[in-house]
Amino acid sequence: MSEILKQNNNITTMSEEILEQSSQLGNLDRPQVAILDFGSQYSHLIARRVRELHVYCELYSCKVPVAKLAAHTLTAVILSGGPNSVYEEGAPHVDPELWQLLKDRNVPVLGICYGMQELAHVFGGKVAPGLKREYGKAMVLPTPDTTCPLFTGIPAGEFSMWMSHGDKLHTLPDGFHSVASTANASHVAIQNLETRMWGLQFHPEVTHSPSGPKILENFVVGIAGGIQDWKMSNYAEEFIQEVRLTVGEEGH
């Protein structure tokens, strides 16, 4: 038991370090998808999936000051998963001023797992423990007679996605509608078309979610209008340029 507690403490410490250390290039000129990291082991994978679409993105701590984000041209914001329970004391939350910034600029938001629960927590929904923890593949059933732009191009009917959560959404946040469910949860995909916000309980970024790349493409490119002109070589060039601006040509 003491070994388990030690491992849990290590995980907590690690997640706190991740929240504080998530970094980004700081390119102010290029439109970007901002990924806010709540300590998920998959956060860097979300960034990779966005870059595979040739869309520029940066990874930030979820605690990033809103003024830092406001300095950028935001194409979209993605809220990552995380190991915490959103309703617990000390759980990480974004800068409250972020929501007004996104509203003023009409920036679309996608919350993944904890990120969806953060949307629910902020906008009046109820998140609580589920009857059982869900980890592994689950069949997602789109809600009949509803249309969700995230699911454009995905064959009709159930589709398999990867779940990893203990909490679940019990009551929808204000203005949101449920657009998909599983046998274990009534609300695994939600949307508010008016505010341009979507939430997913499952993880579209992992390879175990076959339709995940299409869902992310629908959000990043179809909804947010991300420009597909970015290449990994651009990242290297921009990084070198930033280093030169920081330390000078002579490296001193």
Tab-separated table of C-alpha atoms in Angstrom:
chain	number	residue	atom	x	y	z
A	1	MET	CA	0.000	0.000	0.000
A	2	SER	CA	2.835	2.418	0.849
A	3	GLU	CA	4.393	1.722	-2.552
A	4	ILE	CA	1.098	2.579	-4.271
A	5	LEU	CA	0.848	5.831	-2.289
A	6	LYS	CA	4.434	6.631	-3.238
A	7	GLN	CA	3.637	6.043	-6.921
A	8	ASN	CA	0.527	8.234	-6.674
A	9	ASN	CA	2.568	11.012	-5.066
A	10	ASN	CA	5.122	10.729	-7.855
A	11	ILE	CA	2.353	11.005	-10.447
A	12	THR	CA	0.943	14.104	-8.729
A	13	THR	CA	4.374	15.739	-8.557
A	14	MET	CA	5.037	14.850	-12.182
A	15	SER	CA	1.723	16.301	-13.336
A	16	GLU	CA	2.418	19.538	-11.445
A	17	GLU	CA	5.808	19.791	-13.124
A	18	ILE	CA	4.208	19.231	-16.530
A	19	LEU	CA	1.686	21.990	-15.849
A	20	GLU	CA	4.451	24.429	-14.989
A	21	GLN	CA	6.941	23.425	-17.683
A	22	SER	CA	4.866	23.092	-20.876
A	23	SER	CA	6.591	25.465	-23.262
A	24	GLN	CA	6.161	27.086	-26.641
A	25	LEU	CA	8.091	29.018	-29.254
A	26	GLY	CA	6.328	32.316	-28.681
A	27	ASN	CA	5.864	33.209	-32.362
A	28	LEU	CA	3.560	36.247	-32.288
A	29	ASP	CA	3.030	36.547	-36.023
A	30	ARG	CA	1.787	33.140	-37.105
A	31	PRO	CA	-1.878	32.183	-36.435
A	32	GLN	CA	-1.877	29.239	-34.077
A	33	VAL	CA	-3.899	26.555	-32.380
A	34	ALA	CA	-3.196	26.935	-28.651
A	35	ILE	CA	-3.200	23.644	-26.736
A	36	LEU	CA	-3.609	24.110	-22.984
A	37	ASP	CA	-2.018	21.274	-21.040
A	38	PHE	CA	-3.741	20.049	-17.872
A	39	GLY	CA	-1.035	17.451	-17.239
A	40	SER	CA	-2.159	14.745	-19.655
A	41	GLN	CA	0.268	12.134	-20.910
A	42	TYR	CA	-1.302	12.733	-24.333
A	43	SER	CA	-0.869	16.522	-24.593
A	44	HIS	CA	2.189	16.339	-26.828
A	45	LEU	CA	0.329	13.799	-28.950
A	46	ILE	CA	-2.469	16.325	-29.519
A	47	ALA	CA	0.154	18.785	-30.757
A	48	ARG	CA	1.608	16.131	-33.034
A	49	ARG	CA	-1.802	15.383	-34.565
A	50	VAL	CA	-2.401	19.076	-35.255
A	51	ARG	CA	1.030	19.411	-36.859
A	52	GLU	CA	0.360	16.344	-38.987
A	53	LEU	CA	-2.459	18.403	-40.475
A	54	HIS	CA	0.217	21.007	-41.364
A	55	VAL	CA	-1.394	23.520	-39.015
A	56	TYR	CA	0.805	25.517	-36.646
A	57	CYS	CA	0.188	24.988	-32.919
A	58	GLU	CA	1.830	25.717	-29.596
A	59	LEU	CA	1.587	23.893	-26.274
A	60	TYR	CA	1.051	25.917	-23.101
A	61	SER	CA	0.485	25.183	-19.451
A	62	CYS	CA	-3.208	25.492	-18.607
A	63	LYS	CA	-2.044	28.116	-16.112
A	64	VAL	CA	-0.726	30.428	-18.837
A	65	PRO	CA	-1.745	34.066	-18.198
A	66	VAL	CA	-4.453	35.185	-20.589
A	67	ALA	CA	-2.321	38.209	-21.565
A	68	LYS	CA	0.240	35.836	-23.048
A	69	LEU	CA	-2.385	34.148	-25.199
A	70	ALA	CA	-3.919	37.484	-26.138
A	71	ALA	CA	-0.611	38.475	-27.752
A	72	HIS	CA	-1.155	35.772	-30.385
A	73	THR	CA	-3.583	35.310	-33.247
A	74	LEU	CA	-5.577	32.325	-32.011
A	75	THR	CA	-7.100	30.016	-34.597
A	76	ALA	CA	-8.516	27.672	-31.958
A	77	VAL	CA	-7.973	26.469	-28.399
A	78	ILE	CA	-7.788	22.811	-27.376
A	79	LEU	CA	-8.061	21.852	-23.701
A	80	SER	CA	-6.175	18.622	-22.985
A	81	GLY	CA	-6.999	15.782	-20.651
A	82	GLY	CA	-5.468	15.517	-17.188
A	83	PRO	CA	-5.150	13.289	-14.115
A	84	ASN	CA	-7.189	15.451	-11.725
A	85	SER	CA	-10.881	15.677	-10.883
A	86	VAL	CA	-12.191	19.042	-12.014
A	87	TYR	CA	-14.376	19.535	-8.925
A	88	GLU	CA	-11.658	18.863	-6.332
A	89	GLU	CA	-9.897	21.580	-4.382
A	90	GLY	CA	-6.615	22.450	-6.037
A	91	ALA	CA	-7.600	21.072	-9.450
A	92	PRO	CA	-6.088	23.075	-12.321
A	93	HIS	CA	-8.269	25.596	-14.148
A	94	VAL	CA	-7.599	28.104	-16.888
A	95	ASP	CA	-7.339	31.829	-16.254
A	96	PRO	CA	-10.991	32.931	-15.841
A	97	GLU	CA	-10.362	35.876	-18.175
A	98	LEU	CA	-9.660	33.442	-21.015
A	99	TRP	CA	-13.357	32.852	-21.648
A	100	GLN	CA	-14.022	36.519	-22.350
A	101	LEU	CA	-11.041	36.671	-24.705
A	102	LEU	CA	-12.319	33.672	-26.664
A	103	LYS	CA	-15.825	35.128	-26.782
A	104	ASP	CA	-14.594	38.514	-27.998
A	105	ARG	CA	-12.520	36.898	-30.747
A	106	ASN	CA	-15.031	34.145	-31.577
A	107	VAL	CA	-12.342	31.475	-31.131
A	108	PRO	CA	-13.597	27.855	-31.224
A	109	VAL	CA	-12.759	25.562	-28.307
A	110	LEU	CA	-12.386	21.785	-28.099
A	111	GLY	CA	-12.173	20.137	-24.672
A	112	ILE	CA	-10.801	16.584	-24.528
A	113	CYS	CA	-11.566	14.383	-21.489
A	114	TYR	CA	-10.623	16.652	-18.517
A	115	GLY	CA	-10.881	19.518	-20.987
A	116	MET	CA	-14.537	18.709	-21.602
A	117	GLN	CA	-15.095	18.507	-17.868
A	118	GLU	CA	-13.469	21.923	-17.492
A	119	LEU	CA	-16.011	23.330	-19.945
A	120	ALA	CA	-18.800	21.717	-17.940
A	121	HIS	CA	-17.399	22.987	-14.640
A	122	VAL	CA	-17.140	26.564	-15.886
A	123	PHE	CA	-20.491	26.745	-17.666
A	124	GLY	CA	-22.807	25.195	-15.104
A	125	GLY	CA	-22.656	21.459	-15.764
A	126	LYS	CA	-22.120	18.754	-13.190
A	127	VAL	CA	-19.109	16.439	-13.212
A	128	ALA	CA	-18.959	13.595	-10.705
A	129	PRO	CA	-17.473	10.102	-10.378
A	130	GLY	CA	-18.955	7.451	-12.636
A	131	LEU	CA	-20.164	4.096	-11.372
A	132	LYS	CA	-17.005	2.564	-12.790
A	133	ARG	CA	-13.778	3.774	-14.329
A	134	GLU	CA	-13.685	3.435	-18.104
A	135	TYR	CA	-10.374	2.562	-19.745
A	136	GLY	CA	-10.045	1.111	-23.212
A	137	LYS	CA	-12.071	0.981	-26.376
A	138	ALA	CA	-15.703	2.014	-26.293
A	139	MET	CA	-18.380	2.229	-28.957
A	140	VAL	CA	-19.583	5.801	-29.414
A	141	LEU	CA	-23.158	6.290	-30.622
A	142	PRO	CA	-24.028	9.674	-32.163
A	143	THR	CA	-27.306	11.078	-30.828
A	144	PRO	CA	-30.167	10.500	-33.308
A	145	ASP	CA	-31.549	13.537	-35.145
A	146	THR	CA	-28.573	15.734	-34.238
A	147	THR	CA	-25.777	17.114	-36.403
A	148	CYS	CA	-22.261	17.618	-35.111
A	149	PRO	CA	-19.569	19.079	-37.399
A	150	LEU	CA	-16.922	17.070	-35.561
A	151	PHE	CA	-18.413	13.884	-37.027
A	152	THR	CA	-18.509	15.032	-40.651
A	153	GLY	CA	-17.157	12.321	-42.938
A	154	ILE	CA	-17.360	9.563	-40.320
A	155	PRO	CA	-19.509	6.603	-41.432
A	156	ALA	CA	-22.988	6.580	-39.912
A	157	GLY	CA	-23.597	4.485	-36.822
A	158	GLU	CA	-21.372	3.548	-33.905
A	159	PHE	CA	-17.615	4.065	-34.034
A	160	SER	CA	-14.796	2.940	-31.746
A	161	MET	CA	-12.861	5.443	-29.614
A	162	TRP	CA	-10.426	5.240	-26.694
A	163	MET	CA	-11.651	6.125	-23.196
A	164	SER	CA	-9.619	6.844	-20.072
A	165	HIS	CA	-11.647	8.428	-17.278
A	166	GLY	CA	-13.168	7.885	-13.850
A	167	ASP	CA	-15.358	10.985	-13.716
A	168	LYS	CA	-18.110	11.725	-16.174
A	169	LEU	CA	-20.546	14.460	-17.095
A	170	HIS	CA	-23.866	14.017	-15.277
A	171	THR	CA	-25.574	17.321	-16.143
A	172	LEU	CA	-24.978	19.313	-19.311
A	173	PRO	CA	-23.535	22.833	-19.007
A	174	ASP	CA	-25.727	25.768	-20.012
A	175	GLY	CA	-26.299	26.048	-23.753
A	176	PHE	CA	-24.713	22.687	-24.573
A	177	HIS	CA	-26.343	19.674	-26.196
A	178	SER	CA	-25.308	16.041	-26.084
A	179	VAL	CA	-24.319	14.665	-29.497
A	180	ALA	CA	-22.980	11.218	-28.565
A	181	SER	CA	-23.106	8.602	-25.824
A	182	THR	CA	-21.729	5.195	-24.859
A	183	ALA	CA	-23.132	2.305	-22.843
A	184	ASN	CA	-21.354	3.773	-19.791
A	185	ALA	CA	-21.997	7.502	-20.238
A	186	SER	CA	-24.858	9.589	-21.606
A	187	HIS	CA	-22.712	12.555	-22.650
A	188	VAL	CA	-19.383	11.690	-24.300
A	189	ALA	CA	-19.600	14.431	-26.922
A	190	ILE	CA	-21.236	17.805	-26.383
A	191	GLN	CA	-21.515	21.029	-28.344
A	192	ASN	CA	-22.636	24.628	-28.079
A	193	LEU	CA	-22.859	25.896	-31.635
A	194	GLU	CA	-23.577	29.464	-30.543
A	195	THR	CA	-20.356	29.801	-28.539
A	196	ARG	CA	-18.414	27.453	-30.845
A	197	MET	CA	-17.466	25.041	-28.059
A	198	TRP	CA	-17.201	21.252	-28.232
A	199	GLY	CA	-16.268	18.615	-25.685
A	200	LEU	CA	-15.204	14.993	-26.046
A	201	GLN	CA	-14.917	12.507	-23.206
A	202	PHE	CA	-12.817	10.200	-25.388
A	203	HIS	CA	-9.313	10.716	-26.810
A	204	PRO	CA	-9.259	11.355	-30.579
A	205	GLU	CA	-5.491	11.925	-30.506
A	206	VAL	CA	-4.462	8.319	-29.745
A	207	THR	CA	-3.909	5.616	-32.335
A	208	HIS	CA	-6.553	3.427	-30.668
A	209	SER	CA	-9.197	5.884	-31.927
A	210	PRO	CA	-9.482	5.125	-35.672
A	211	SER	CA	-11.769	8.073	-36.395
A	212	GLY	CA	-9.760	10.425	-34.185
A	213	PRO	CA	-7.663	12.048	-36.947
A	214	LYS	CA	-10.816	12.901	-38.891
A	215	ILE	CA	-12.483	14.416	-35.809
A	216	LEU	CA	-9.417	16.572	-35.127
A	217	GLU	CA	-9.251	17.597	-38.776
A	218	ASN	CA	-12.915	18.562	-38.677
A	219	PHE	CA	-12.231	20.814	-35.701
A	220	VAL	CA	-8.847	22.295	-36.600
A	221	VAL	CA	-9.437	22.743	-40.335
A	222	GLY	CA	-13.192	22.499	-40.889
A	223	ILE	CA	-14.442	24.503	-37.902
A	224	ALA	CA	-11.460	26.686	-36.970
A	225	GLY	CA	-10.197	27.242	-40.494
A	226	GLY	CA	-6.600	26.336	-39.643
A	227	ILE	CA	-4.204	27.171	-42.487
A	228	GLN	CA	-2.438	24.016	-43.693
A	229	ASP	CA	0.890	25.559	-44.654
A	230	TRP	CA	3.153	24.497	-41.797
A	231	LYS	CA	6.001	21.964	-41.962
A	232	MET	CA	8.382	20.590	-39.354
A	233	SER	CA	11.248	22.340	-41.130
A	234	ASN	CA	9.458	25.640	-40.394
A	235	TYR	CA	9.588	24.801	-36.682
A	236	ALA	CA	13.369	24.264	-36.810
A	237	GLU	CA	13.926	27.514	-38.704
A	238	GLU	CA	11.704	29.509	-36.335
A	239	PHE	CA	13.375	27.966	-33.289
A	240	ILE	CA	16.851	28.844	-34.580
A	241	GLN	CA	15.707	32.378	-35.324
A	242	GLU	CA	14.281	32.782	-31.821
A	243	VAL	CA	17.515	31.506	-30.247
A	244	ARG	CA	19.469	34.037	-32.289
A	245	LEU	CA	17.169	36.840	-31.171
A	246	THR	CA	17.535	35.711	-27.558
A	247	VAL	CA	21.293	35.087	-27.291
A	248	GLY	CA	22.605	37.023	-30.307
A	249	GLU	CA	24.446	35.868	-33.393
A	250	GLU	CA	27.633	35.166	-31.431
A	251	GLY	CA	25.810	32.993	-28.887
A	252	HIS	CA	26.837	35.071	-25.846
